[in-house]
C-alpha positions as protocol buffer text, in pm:
chain_id: "A"
residue {
  index: 1
  type: UNK
  ca { x: -1676 y: 1735 z: -476 }
}
residue {
  index: 2
  type: UNK
  ca { x: -1663 y: 1694 z: -96 }
}
residue {
  index: 3
  type: UNK
  ca { x: -1422 y: 1889 z: 121 }
}
residue {
  index: 4
  type: UNK
  ca { x: -1218 y: 1574 z: 190 }
}
residue {
  index: 5
  type: UNK
  ca { x: -1194 y: 1502 z: -182 }
}
residue {
  index: 6
  type: UNK
  ca { x: -1091 y: 1863 z: -246 }
}
residue {
  index: 7
  type: UNK
  ca { x: -817 y: 1837 z: 14 }
}
residue {
  index: 8
  type: UNK
  ca { x: -701 y: 1501 z: -123 }
}
residue {
  index: 9
  type: UNK
  ca { x: -701 y: 1594 z: -493 }
}
residue {
  index: 10
  type: UNK
  ca { x: -598 y: 1962 z: -479 }
}
residue {
  index: 11
  type: UNK
  ca { x: -440 y: 2063 z: -149 }
}
residue {
  index: 12
  type: UNK
  ca { x: -242 y: 1747 z: -69 }
}
residue {
  index: 13
  type: UNK
  ca { x: -46 y: 1757 z: -399 }
}
residue {
  index: 14
  type: UNK
  ca { x: 48 y: 2113 z: -304 }
}
residue {
  index: 15
  type: UNK
  ca { x: 138 y: 2042 z: 60 }
}
residue {
  index: 16
  type: UNK
  ca { x: 371 y: 1751 z: -21 }
}
residue {
  index: 17
  type: UNK
  ca { x: 619 y: 1955 z: -232 }
}
residue {
  index: 18
  type: UNK
  ca { x: 600 y: 2234 z: 29 }
}
residue {
  index: 19
  type: UNK
  ca { x: 695 y: 1985 z: 302 }
}
residue {
  index: 20
  type: UNK
  ca { x: 980 y: 1852 z: 86 }
}
residue {
  index: 21
  type: UNK
  ca { x: 1103 y: 2208 z: 30 }
}
residue {
  index: 22
  type: UNK
  ca { x: 1103 y: 2272 z: 406 }
}
residue {
  index: 23
  type: UNK
  ca { x: 1302 y: 1955 z: 473 }
}
residue {
  index: 24
  type: UNK
  ca { x: 1553 y: 2030 z: 198 }
}
residue {
  index: 25
  type: UNK
  ca { x: 1600 y: 2386 z: 325 }
}
residue {
  index: 26
  type: UNK
  ca { x: 1671 y: 2252 z: 674 }
}
residue {
  index: 27
  type: UNK
  ca { x: 1935 y: 2027 z: 522 }
}
residue {
  index: 28
  type: UNK
  ca { x: 2098 y: 2256 z: 264 }
}
residue {
  index: 29
  type: UNK
  ca { x: 1991 y: 2617 z: 353 }
}
residue {
  index: 30
  type: UNK
  ca { x: 1883 y: 2752 z: 15 }
}
residue {
  index: 31
  type: UNK
  ca { x: 1928 y: 3112 z: -100 }
}
residue {
  index: 32
  type: UNK
  ca { x: 1566 y: 3232 z: -95 }
}
residue {
  index: 33
  type: UNK
  ca { x: 1648 y: 3555 z: -280 }
}
residue {
  index: 34
  type: UNK
  ca { x: 1779 y: 3353 z: -574 }
}
residue {
  index: 35
  type: UNK
  ca { x: 1461 y: 3144 z: -566 }
}
residue {
  index: 36
  type: UNK
  ca { x: 1250 y: 3461 z: -589 }
}
residue {
  index: 37
  type: UNK
  ca { x: 1455 y: 3597 z: -878 }
}
residue {
  index: 38
  type: UNK
  ca { x: 1416 y: 3273 z: -1073 }
}
residue {
  index: 39
  type: UNK
  ca { x: 1040 y: 3267 z: -1022 }
}
residue {
  index: 40
  type: UNK
  ca { x: 986 y: 3634 z: -1116 }
}
residue {
  index: 41
  type: UNK
  ca { x: 1233 y: 3654 z: -1405 }
}
residue {
  index: 42
  type: UNK
  ca { x: 1228 y: 3300 z: -1548 }
}
residue {
  index: 43
  type: UNK
  ca { x: 925 y: 3090 z: -1459 }
}
residue {
  index: 44
  type: UNK
  ca { x: 642 y: 3346 z: -1438 }
}
residue {
  index: 45
  type: UNK
  ca { x: 723 y: 3520 z: -1773 }
}
residue {
  index: 46
  type: UNK
  ca { x: 731 y: 3183 z: -1954 }
}
residue {
  index: 47
  type: UNK
  ca { x: 405 y: 3077 z: -1789 }
}
residue {
  index: 48
  type: UNK
  ca { x: 236 y: 3410 z: -1867 }
}
residue {
  index: 49
  type: UNK
  ca { x: 344 y: 3399 z: -2232 }
}
residue {
  index: 50
  type: UNK
  ca { x: 232 y: 3041 z: -2292 }
}
residue {
  index: 51
  type: UNK
  ca { x: -105 y: 3073 z: -2117 }
}
residue {
  index: 52
  type: UNK
  ca { x: -194 y: 3406 z: -2279 }
}
residue {
  index: 53
  type: UNK
  ca { x: -83 y: 3273 z: -2617 }
}
residue {
  index: 54
  type: UNK
  ca { x: -302 y: 2963 z: -2578 }
}
residue {
  index: 55
  type: UNK
  ca { x: -607 y: 3134 z: -2424 }
}
residue {
  index: 56
  type: UNK
  ca { x: -885 y: 3338 z: -2583 }
}
residue {
  index: 57
  type: UNK
  ca { x: -956 y: 3645 z: -2370 }
}
residue {
  index: 58
  type: UNK
  ca { x: -1180 y: 3928 z: -2482 }
}
residue {
  index: 59
  type: UNK
  ca { x: -1118 y: 4292 z: -2395 }
}
residue {
  index: 60
  type: UNK
  ca { x: -1447 y: 4293 z: -2205 }
}
residue {
  index: 61
  type: UNK
  ca { x: -1337 y: 3999 z: -1990 }
}
residue {
  index: 62
  type: UNK
  ca { x: -1000 y: 4157 z: -1910 }
}
residue {
  index: 63
  type: UNK
  ca { x: -1172 y: 4481 z: -1811 }
}
residue {
  index: 64
  type: UNK
  ca { x: -1422 y: 4303 z: -1586 }
}
residue {
  index: 65
  type: UNK
  ca { x: -1149 y: 4100 z: -1414 }
}
residue {
  index: 66
  type: UNK
  ca { x: -937 y: 4411 z: -1361 }
}
residue {
  index: 67
  type: UNK
  ca { x: -1240 y: 4595 z: -1224 }
}
residue {
  index: 68
  type: UNK
  ca { x: -1310 y: 4314 z: -979 }
}
residue {
  index: 69
  type: UNK
  ca { x: -947 y: 4304 z: -862 }
}
residue {
  index: 70
  type: UNK
  ca { x: -931 y: 4680 z: -810 }
}
residue {
  index: 71
  type: UNK
  ca { x: -1260 y: 4692 z: -620 }
}
residue {
  index: 72
  type: UNK
  ca { x: -1168 y: 4402 z: -395 }
}
residue {
  index: 73
  type: UNK
  ca { x: -821 y: 4546 z: -331 }
}
residue {
  index: 74
  type: UNK
  ca { x: -965 y: 4882 z: -223 }
}
residue {
  index: 75
  type: UNK
  ca { x: -1213 y: 4714 z: 12 }
}
residue {
  index: 76
  type: UNK
  ca { x: -944 y: 4503 z: 180 }
}
residue {
  index: 77
  type: UNK
  ca { x: -708 y: 4802 z: 212 }
}
residue {
  index: 78
  type: UNK
  ca { x: -982 y: 5003 z: 383 }
}
residue {
  index: 79
  type: UNK
  ca { x: -1055 y: 4709 z: 615 }
}
residue {
  index: 80
  type: UNK
  ca { x: -685 y: 4689 z: 702 }
}
residue {
  index: 81
  type: UNK
  ca { x: -662 y: 5058 z: 786 }
}
residue {
  index: 82
  type: UNK
  ca { x: -986 y: 5045 z: 986 }
}
residue {
  index: 83
  type: UNK
  ca { x: -861 y: 4754 z: 1197 }
}
residue {
  index: 84
  type: UNK
  ca { x: -528 y: 4932 z: 1254 }
}
residue {
  index: 85
  type: UNK
  ca { x: -710 y: 5240 z: 1382 }
}
residue {
  index: 86
  type: UNK
  ca { x: -944 y: 5039 z: 1606 }
}
residue {
  index: 87
  type: UNK
  ca { x: -654 y: 4837 z: 1750 }
}
residue {
  index: 88
  type: UNK
  ca { x: -440 y: 5147 z: 1797 }
}
residue {
  index: 89
  type: UNK
  ca { x: -143 y: 5019 z: 1597 }
}
residue {
  index: 90
  type: UNK
  ca { x: 160 y: 5243 z: 1552 }
}
residue {
  index: 91
  type: UNK
  ca { x: 228 y: 5383 z: 1202 }
}
residue {
  index: 92
  type: UNK
  ca { x: 493 y: 5119 z: 1120 }
}
residue {
  index: 93
  type: UNK
  ca { x: 265 y: 4842 z: 1246 }
}
residue {
  index: 94
  type: UNK
  ca { x: -34 y: 4982 z: 1057 }
}
residue {
  index: 95
  type: UNK
  ca { x: 165 y: 4992 z: 733 }
}
residue {
  index: 96
  type: UNK
  ca { x: 287 y: 4636 z: 780 }
}
residue {
  index: 97
  type: UNK
  ca { x: -60 y: 4510 z: 876 }
}
residue {
  index: 98
  type: UNK
  ca { x: -221 y: 4673 z: 573 }
}
residue {
  index: 99
  type: UNK
  ca { x: 33 y: 4514 z: 338 }
}
residue {
  index: 100
  type: UNK
  ca { x: -13 y: 4174 z: 504 }
}
residue {
  index: 101
  type: UNK
  ca { x: -386 y: 4168 z: 431 }
}
residue {
  index: 102
  type: UNK
  ca { x: -382 y: 4330 z: 84 }
}
residue {
  index: 103
  type: UNK
  ca { x: -77 y: 4173 z: -84 }
}
residue {
  index: 104
  type: UNK
  ca { x: -117 y: 3806 z: -175 }
}
residue {
  index: 105
  type: UNK
  ca { x: 101 y: 3518 z: -292 }
}
residue {
  index: 106
  type: UNK
  ca { x: -100 y: 3458 z: -610 }
}
residue {
  index: 107
  type: UNK
  ca { x: 215 y: 3379 z: -804 }
}
residue {
  index: 108
  type: UNK
  ca { x: 376 y: 3103 z: -598 }
}
residue {
  index: 109
  type: UNK
  ca { x: 59 y: 2964 z: -438 }
}
residue {
  index: 110
  type: UNK
  ca { x: -226 y: 3081 z: -661 }
}
residue {
  index: 111
  type: UNK
  ca { x: -85 y: 2943 z: -985 }
}
residue {
  index: 112
  type: UNK
  ca { x: -42 y: 2583 z: -857 }
}
residue {
  index: 113
  type: UNK
  ca { x: -384 y: 2592 z: -687 }
}
residue {
  index: 114
  type: UNK
  ca { x: -545 y: 2717 z: -1009 }
}
residue {
  index: 115
  type: UNK
  ca { x: -367 y: 2453 z: -1217 }
}
residue {
  index: 116
  type: UNK
  ca { x: -488 y: 2168 z: -997 }
}
residue {
  index: 117
  type: UNK
  ca { x: -838 y: 2303 z: -935 }
}
residue {
  index: 118
  type: UNK
  ca { x: -906 y: 2358 z: -1307 }
}
residue {
  index: 119
  type: UNK
  ca { x: -691 y: 2072 z: -1442 }
}
residue {
  index: 120
  type: UNK
  ca { x: -451 y: 2309 z: -1627 }
}
residue {
  index: 121
  type: UNK
  ca { x: -735 y: 2479 z: -1818 }
}
residue {
  index: 122
  type: UNK
  ca { x: -571 y: 2759 z: -2029 }
}
residue {
  index: 123
  type: UNK
  ca { x: -866 y: 2992 z: -1981 }
}
residue {
  index: 124
  type: UNK
  ca { x: -862 y: 2958 z: -1599 }
}
residue {
  index: 125
  type: UNK
  ca { x: -485 y: 3002 z: -1594 }
}
residue {
  index: 126
  type: UNK
  ca { x: -514 y: 3315 z: -1808 }
}
residue {
  index: 127
  type: UNK
  ca { x: -745 y: 3463 z: -1544 }
}
residue {
  index: 128
  type: UNK
  ca { x: -485 y: 3374 z: -1282 }
}
residue {
  index: 129
  type: UNK
  ca { x: -210 y: 3541 z: -1486 }
}
residue {
  index: 130
  type: UNK
  ca { x: -413 y: 3865 z: -1490 }
}
residue {
  index: 131
  type: UNK
  ca { x: -441 y: 3835 z: -1110 }
}
residue {
  index: 132
  type: UNK
  ca { x: -63 y: 3789 z: -1080 }
}
residue {
  index: 133
  type: UNK
  ca { x: 7 y: 4097 z: -1294 }
}
residue {
  index: 134
  type: UNK
  ca { x: -232 y: 4302 z: -1081 }
}
residue {
  index: 135
  type: UNK
  ca { x: -60 y: 4177 z: -764 }
}
residue {
  index: 136
  type: UNK
  ca { x: 282 y: 4276 z: -902 }
}
residue {
  index: 137
  type: UNK
  ca { x: 152 y: 4624 z: -978 }
}
residue {
  index: 138
  type: UNK
  ca { x: -12 y: 4656 z: -635 }
}
residue {
  index: 139
  type: UNK
  ca { x: 306 y: 4540 z: -461 }
}
residue {
  index: 140
  type: UNK
  ca { x: 541 y: 4781 z: -635 }
}
residue {
  index: 141
  type: UNK
  ca { x: 308 y: 5080 z: -613 }
}
residue {
  index: 142
  type: UNK
  ca { x: 78 y: 5072 z: -310 }
}
residue {
  index: 143
  type: UNK
  ca { x: 286 y: 4818 z: -114 }
}
residue {
  index: 144
  type: UNK
  ca { x: 612 y: 5004 z: -159 }
}
residue {
  index: 145
  type: UNK
  ca { x: 457 y: 5345 z: -94 }
}
residue {
  index: 146
  type: UNK
  ca { x: 274 y: 5215 z: 211 }
}
residue {
  index: 147
  type: UNK
  ca { x: 599 y: 5078 z: 351 }
}
residue {
  index: 148
  type: UNK
  ca { x: 822 y: 5373 z: 267 }
}
residue {
  index: 149
  type: UNK
  ca { x: 572 y: 5654 z: 337 }
}
residue {
  index: 150
  type: UNK
  ca { x: 764 y: 5876 z: 92 }
}
residue {
  index: 151
  type: UNK
  ca { x: 633 y: 6045 z: -222 }
}
residue {
  index: 152
  type: UNK
  ca { x: 960 y: 5967 z: -400 }
}
residue {
  index: 153
  type: UNK
  ca { x: 870 y: 5600 z: -378 }
}
residue {
  index: 154
  type: UNK
  ca { x: 615 y: 5626 z: -662 }
}
residue {
  index: 155
  type: UNK
  ca { x: 873 y: 5689 z: -935 }
}
residue {
  index: 156
  type: UNK
  ca { x: 1103 y: 5418 z: -803 }
}
residue {
  index: 157
  type: UNK
  ca { x: 821 y: 5163 z: -777 }
}
residue {
  index: 158
  type: UNK
  ca { x: 692 y: 5237 z: -1128 }
}
residue {
  index: 159
  type: UNK
  ca { x: 1042 y: 5200 z: -1274 }
}
residue {
  index: 160
  type: UNK
  ca { x: 1085 y: 4870 z: -1093 }
}
residue {
  index: 161
  type: UNK
  ca { x: 745 y: 4753 z: -1214 }
}
residue {
  index: 162
  type: UNK
  ca { x: 830 y: 4850 z: -1574 }
}
residue {
  index: 163
  type: UNK
  ca { x: 1134 y: 4622 z: -1556 }
}
residue {
  index: 164
  type: UNK
  ca { x: 924 y: 4315 z: -1480 }
}
residue {
  index: 165
  type: UNK
  ca { x: 972 y: 4059 z: -1762 }
}
residue {
  index: 166
  type: UNK
  ca { x: 618 y: 3928 z: -1713 }
}
residue {
  index: 167
  type: UNK
  ca { x: 474 y: 4251 z: -1860 }
}
residue {
  index: 168
  type: UNK
  ca { x: 658 y: 4201 z: -2188 }
}
residue {
  index: 169
  type: UNK
  ca { x: 578 y: 3830 z: -2191 }
}
residue {
  index: 170
  type: UNK
  ca { x: 207 y: 3912 z: -2163 }
}
residue {
  index: 171
  type: UNK
  ca { x: 234 y: 4179 z: -2436 }
}
residue {
  index: 172
  type: UNK
  ca { x: 415 y: 3939 z: -2669 }
}
residue {
  index: 173
  type: UNK
  ca { x: 168 y: 3657 z: -2606 }
}
residue {
  index: 174
  type: UNK
  ca { x: -128 y: 3889 z: -2661 }
}
residue {
  index: 175
  type: UNK
  ca { x: 9 y: 4028 z: -2988 }
}
residue {
  index: 176
  type: UNK
  ca { x: 87 y: 3685 z: -3129 }
}
residue {
  index: 177
  type: UNK
  ca { x: -257 y: 3561 z: -3031 }
}
residue {
  index: 178
  type: UNK
  ca { x: -445 y: 3860 z: -3174 }
}
residue {
  index: 179
  type: UNK
  ca { x: -247 y: 3841 z: -3498 }
}
residue {
  index: 180
  type: UNK
  ca { x: -292 y: 3463 z: -3511 }
}
residue {
  index: 181
  type: UNK
  ca { x: 82 y: 3407 z: -3552 }
}
residue {
  index: 182
  type: UNK
  ca { x: 196 y: 3051 z: -3495 }
}
residue {
  index: 183
  type: UNK
  ca { x: 519 y: 2990 z: -3303 }
}
residue {
  index: 184
  type: UNK
  ca { x: 746 y: 2711 z: -3434 }
}
residue {
  index: 185
  type: UNK
  ca { x: 752 y: 2407 z: -3204 }
}
residue {
  index: 186
  type: UNK
  ca { x: 1129 y: 2434 z: -3132 }
}
residue {
  index: 187
  type: UNK
  ca { x: 1056 y: 2775 z: -2975 }
}
residue {
  index: 188
  type: UNK
  ca { x: 724 y: 2695 z: -2807 }
}
residue {
  index: 189
  type: UNK
  ca { x: 830 y: 2360 z: -2658 }
}
residue {
  index: 190
  type: UNK
  ca { x: 1104 y: 2496 z: -2423 }
}
residue {
  index: 191
  type: UNK
  ca { x: 871 y: 2776 z: -2308 }
}
residue {
  index: 192
  type: UNK
  ca { x: 602 y: 2519 z: -2235 }
}
residue {
  index: 193
  type: UNK
  ca { x: 852 y: 2304 z: -2040 }
}
residue {
  index: 194
  type: UNK
  ca { x: 967 y: 2604 z: -1835 }
}
residue {
  index: 195
  type: UNK
  ca { x: 609 y: 2705 z: -1753 }
}
residue {
  index: 196
  type: UNK
  ca { x: 526 y: 2349 z: -1647 }
}
residue {
  index: 197
  type: UNK
  ca { x: 824 y: 2352 z: -1410 }
}
residue {
  index: 198
  type: UNK
  ca { x: 694 y: 2663 z: -1236 }
}
residue {
  index: 199
  type: UNK
  ca { x: 451 y: 2472 z: -1014 }
}
residue {
  index: 200
  type: UNK
  ca { x: 699 y: 2236 z: -848 }
}
residue {
  index: 201
  type: UNK
  ca { x: 970 y: 2499 z: -807 }
}
residue {
  index: 202
  type: UNK
  ca { x: 733 y: 2756 z: -655 }
}
residue {
  index: 203
  type: UNK
  ca { x: 604 y: 2505 z: -398 }
}
residue {
  index: 204
  type: UNK
  ca { x: 955 y: 2397 z: -295 }
}
residue {
  index: 205
  type: UNK
  ca { x: 1039 y: 2766 z: -257 }
}
residue {
  index: 206
  type: UNK
  ca { x: 741 y: 2817 z: -25 }
}
residue {
  index: 207
  type: UNK
  ca { x: 849 y: 2522 z: 187 }
}
residue {
  index: 208
  type: UNK
  ca { x: 1197 y: 2671 z: 221 }
}
residue {
  index: 209
  type: UNK
  ca { x: 1043 y: 3004 z: 319 }
}
residue {
  index: 210
  type: UNK
  ca { x: 829 y: 2841 z: 588 }
}
residue {
  index: 211
  type: UNK
  ca { x: 1130 y: 2653 z: 726 }
}
residue {
  index: 212
  type: UNK
  ca { x: 1326 y: 2978 z: 757 }
}
residue {
  index: 213
  type: UNK
  ca { x: 1050 y: 3161 z: 949 }
}
residue {
  index: 214
  type: UNK
  ca { x: 1001 y: 3163 z: 1325 }
}
residue {
  index: 215
  type: UNK
  ca { x: 706 y: 3242 z: 1552 }
}
residue {
  index: 216
  type: UNK
  ca { x: 788 y: 3509 z: 1809 }
}
residue {
  index: 217
  type: UNK
  ca { x: 525 y: 3762 z: 1921 }
}
residue {
  index: 218
  type: UNK
  ca { x: 233 y: 3977 z: 1799 }
}
residue {
  index: 219
  type: UNK
  ca { x: 10 y: 3669 z: 1813 }
}
residue {
  index: 220
  type: UNK
  ca { x: -321 y: 3858 z: 1811 }
}
residue {
  index: 221
  type: UNK
  ca { x: -219 y: 4081 z: 1520 }
}
residue {
  index: 222
  type: UNK
  ca { x: -90 y: 3782 z: 1323 }
}
residue {
  index: 223
  type: UNK
  ca { x: -414 y: 3588 z: 1371 }
}
residue {
  index: 224
  type: UNK
  ca { x: -620 y: 3896 z: 1286 }
}
residue {
  index: 225
  type: UNK
  ca { x: -419 y: 3941 z: 967 }
}
residue {
  index: 226
  type: UNK
  ca { x: -478 y: 3578 z: 870 }
}
residue {
  index: 227
  type: UNK
  ca { x: -850 y: 3614 z: 941 }
}
residue {
  index: 228
  type: UNK
  ca { x: -880 y: 3911 z: 705 }
}
residue {
  index: 229
  type: UNK
  ca { x: -661 y: 3754 z: 437 }
}
residue {
  index: 230
  type: UNK
  ca { x: -808 y: 3402 z: 439 }
}
residue {
  index: 231
  type: UNK
  ca { x: -1171 y: 3446 z: 548 }
}
residue {
  index: 232
  type: UNK
  ca { x: -1290 y: 3804 z: 517 }
}
residue {
  index: 233
  type: UNK
  ca { x: -1128 y: 3853 z: 175 }
}
residue {
  index: 234
  type: UNK
  ca { x: -1314 y: 3565 z: 3 }
}
residue {
  index: 235
  type: UNK
  ca { x: -1638 y: 3680 z: 169 }
}
residue {
  index: 236
  type: UNK
  ca { x: -1588 y: 4025 z: 18 }
}
residue {
  index: 237
  type: UNK
  ca { x: -1498 y: 3864 z: -315 }
}
residue {
  index: 238
  type: UNK
  ca { x: -1820 y: 3664 z: -314 }
}
residue {
  index: 239
  type: UNK
  ca { x: -2030 y: 3978 z: -269 }
}
residue {
  index: 240
  type: UNK
  ca { x: -1840 y: 4163 z: -545 }
}
residue {
  index: 241
  type: UNK
  ca { x: -1874 y: 3866 z: -783 }
}
residue {
  index: 242
  type: UNK
  ca { x: -2251 y: 3871 z: -730 }
}
residue {
  index: 243
  type: UNK
  ca { x: -2268 y: 4248 z: -781 }
}
residue {
  index: 244
  type: UNK
  ca { x: -2070 y: 4223 z: -1107 }
}
residue {
  index: 245
  type: UNK
  ca { x: -2279 y: 3923 z: -1223 }
}
residue {
  index: 246
  type: UNK
  ca { x: -1972 y: 3707 z: -1286 }
}
residue {
  index: 247
  type: UNK
  ca { x: -2026 y: 3338 z: -1356 }
}
residue {
  index: 248
  type: UNK
  ca { x: -1855 y: 3012 z: -1444 }
}
residue {
  index: 249
  type: UNK
  ca { x: -1478 y: 2965 z: -1449 }
}
residue {
  index: 250
  type: UNK
  ca { x: -1411 y: 3338 z: -1422 }
}
residue {
  index: 251
  type: UNK
  ca { x: -1605 y: 3365 z: -1095 }
}
residue {
  index: 252
  type: UNK
  ca { x: -1452 y: 3043 z: -962 }
}
residue {
  index: 253
  type: UNK
  ca { x: -1093 y: 3147 z: -1041 }
}
residue {
  index: 254
  type: UNK
  ca { x: -1133 y: 3493 z: -886 }
}
residue {
  index: 255
  type: UNK
  ca { x: -1305 y: 3357 z: -575 }
}
residue {
  index: 256
  type: UNK
  ca { x: -1018 y: 3112 z: -519 }
}
residue {
  index: 257
  type: UNK
  ca { x: -757 y: 3382 z: -588 }
}
residue {
  index: 258
  type: UNK
  ca { x: -915 y: 3601 z: -320 }
}
residue {
  index: 259
  type: UNK
  ca { x: -830 y: 3343 z: -51 }
}
residue {
  index: 260
  type: UNK
  ca { x: -458 y: 3304 z: -129 }
}
residue {
  index: 261
  type: UNK
  ca { x: -228 y: 3365 z: 172 }
}
residue {
  index: 262
  type: UNK
  ca { x: -10 y: 3670 z: 240 }
}
residue {
  index: 263
  type: UNK
  ca { x: 268 y: 3760 z: -1 }
}
residue {
  index: 264
  type: UNK
  ca { x: 630 y: 3714 z: 97 }
}
residue {
  index: 265
  type: UNK
  ca { x: 689 y: 4059 z: -53 }
}
residue {
  index: 266
  type: UNK
  ca { x: 497 y: 4215 z: 236 }
}
residue {
  index: 267
  type: UNK
  ca { x: 761 y: 4079 z: 474 }
}
residue {
  index: 268
  type: UNK
  ca { x: 1043 y: 4191 z: 244 }
}
residue {
  index: 269
  type: UNK
  ca { x: 904 y: 4547 z: 235 }
}
residue {
  index: 270
  type: UNK
  ca { x: 860 y: 4550 z: 612 }
}
residue {
  index: 271
  type: UNK
  ca { x: 1222 y: 4439 z: 658 }
}
residue {
  index: 272
  type: UNK
  ca { x: 1357 y: 4697 z: 413 }
}
residue {
  index: 273
  type: UNK
  ca { x: 1175 y: 4992 z: 571 }
}
residue {
  index: 274
  type: UNK
  ca { x: 1172 y: 4878 z: 936 }
}
residue {
  index: 275
  type: UNK
  ca { x: 794 y: 4835 z: 966 }
}
residue {
  index: 276
  type: UNK
  ca { x: 762 y: 4558 z: 1227 }
}
residue {
  index: 277
  type: UNK
  ca { x: 947 y: 4293 z: 1020 }
}
residue {
  index: 278
  type: UNK
  ca { x: 893 y: 4031 z: 1293 }
}
residue {
  index: 279
  type: UNK
  ca { x: 517 y: 4064 z: 1263 }
}
residue {
  index: 280
  type: UNK
  ca { x: 530 y: 4063 z: 882 }
}
residue {
  index: 281
  type: UNK
  ca { x: 735 y: 3741 z: 866 }
}
residue {
  index: 282
  type: UNK
  ca { x: 499 y: 3568 z: 1108 }
}
residue {
  index: 283
  type: UNK
  ca { x: 194 y: 3687 z: 912 }
}
residue {
  index: 284
  type: UNK
  ca { x: 333 y: 3519 z: 600 }
}
residue {
  index: 285
  type: UNK
  ca { x: 409 y: 3196 z: 786 }
}
residue {
  index: 286
  type: UNK
  ca { x: 79 y: 3165 z: 975 }
}
residue {
  index: 287
  type: UNK
  ca { x: -139 y: 3256 z: 676 }
}
residue {
  index: 288
  type: UNK
  ca { x: 42 y: 2997 z: 465 }
}
residue {
  index: 289
  type: UNK
  ca { x: -6 y: 2725 z: 726 }
}
residue {
  index: 290
  type: UNK
  ca { x: -372 y: 2808 z: 789 }
}
residue {
  index: 291
  type: UNK
  ca { x: -448 y: 2834 z: 417 }
}
residue {
  index: 292
  type: UNK
  ca { x: -408 y: 2458 z: 382 }
}
residue {
  index: 293
  type: UNK
  ca { x: -743 y: 2439 z: 564 }
}
residue {
  index: 294
  type: UNK
  ca { x: -920 y: 2755 z: 446 }
}
residue {
  index: 295
  type: UNK
  ca { x: -825 y: 2710 z: 80 }
}
residue {
  index: 296
  type: UNK
  ca { x: -969 y: 2359 z: 86 }
}
residue {
  index: 297
  type: UNK
  ca { x: -1305 y: 2504 z: 186 }
}
residue {
  index: 298
  type: UNK
  ca { x: -1283 y: 2797 z: -59 }
}
residue {
  index: 299
  type: UNK
  ca { x: -1193 y: 2576 z: -357 }
}
residue {
  index: 300
  type: UNK
  ca { x: -1480 y: 2344 z: -275 }
}
residue {
  index: 301
  type: UNK
  ca { x: -1722 y: 2638 z: -239 }
}
residue {
  index: 302
  type: UNK
  ca { x: -1603 y: 2790 z: -568 }
}
residue {
  index: 303
  type: UNK
  ca { x: -1682 y: 2473 z: -759 }
}
residue {
  index: 304
  type: UNK
  ca { x: -2026 y: 2450 z: -592 }
}
residue {
  index: 305
  type: UNK
  ca { x: -2140 y: 2815 z: -584 }
}
residue {
  index: 306
  type: UNK
  ca { x: -2050 y: 2917 z: -938 }
}
């Protein structure tokens, strides 16, 4: 598949709903916090349950994917801290920069990209669900601690993480799958409909988020953050994939997931703890805009290299 075909068949169907979401937000001014709550507590749990229930994942595969994610995360965090030291960023700026390069939007952006790139393959989506769970854990442990710089943040973040419905959706789906228990259609059908609606709603939400953001200052830091998140991260992922001898759909899905833009949660944490929230918001906006180009290349490379 050529790069133009990749953009036409995968990225364009994603960019159109995002553009519609931006236009609608300009017209009606949506409540973005409510959007986030719906995605985290309604759409993602239903999607996780259905895809885990339908997929066939071995313990060995889950362990290898988790190992890859942890290794890549540690590398990117170290890169973020190294750049902060070289550039002489203040402590609040260093915390915000590190979160901007290590926390990704693999829920709102990664899930639709995965669905289109792999034509809604349950196995590929199950890999993506594991990535999303890891990102949630990273956000509410490392991300929160990095932003708050307080030891008391660990207990709070773990409690918040334990309340995530997606954890129990994954557990339920895994148990039913392992025990080979069939769900009646009247129960499975609404869950399947909800999970299918996740893609469109998440993209409209991203468009609204982009429309509410503004470019102000910290241009060099913002561009540097986007470079690490969108270019250096997939390069690191490629090396780790080779070292772990990953192949096929697993390697493709993880390589694509490594190039997803910055998480909106990084901006939310920066705002809550006063760590350069202006920079954090711009990092989210710029990485999202630039990812329309970089993701096109990464998706095409994933399908060719692995």
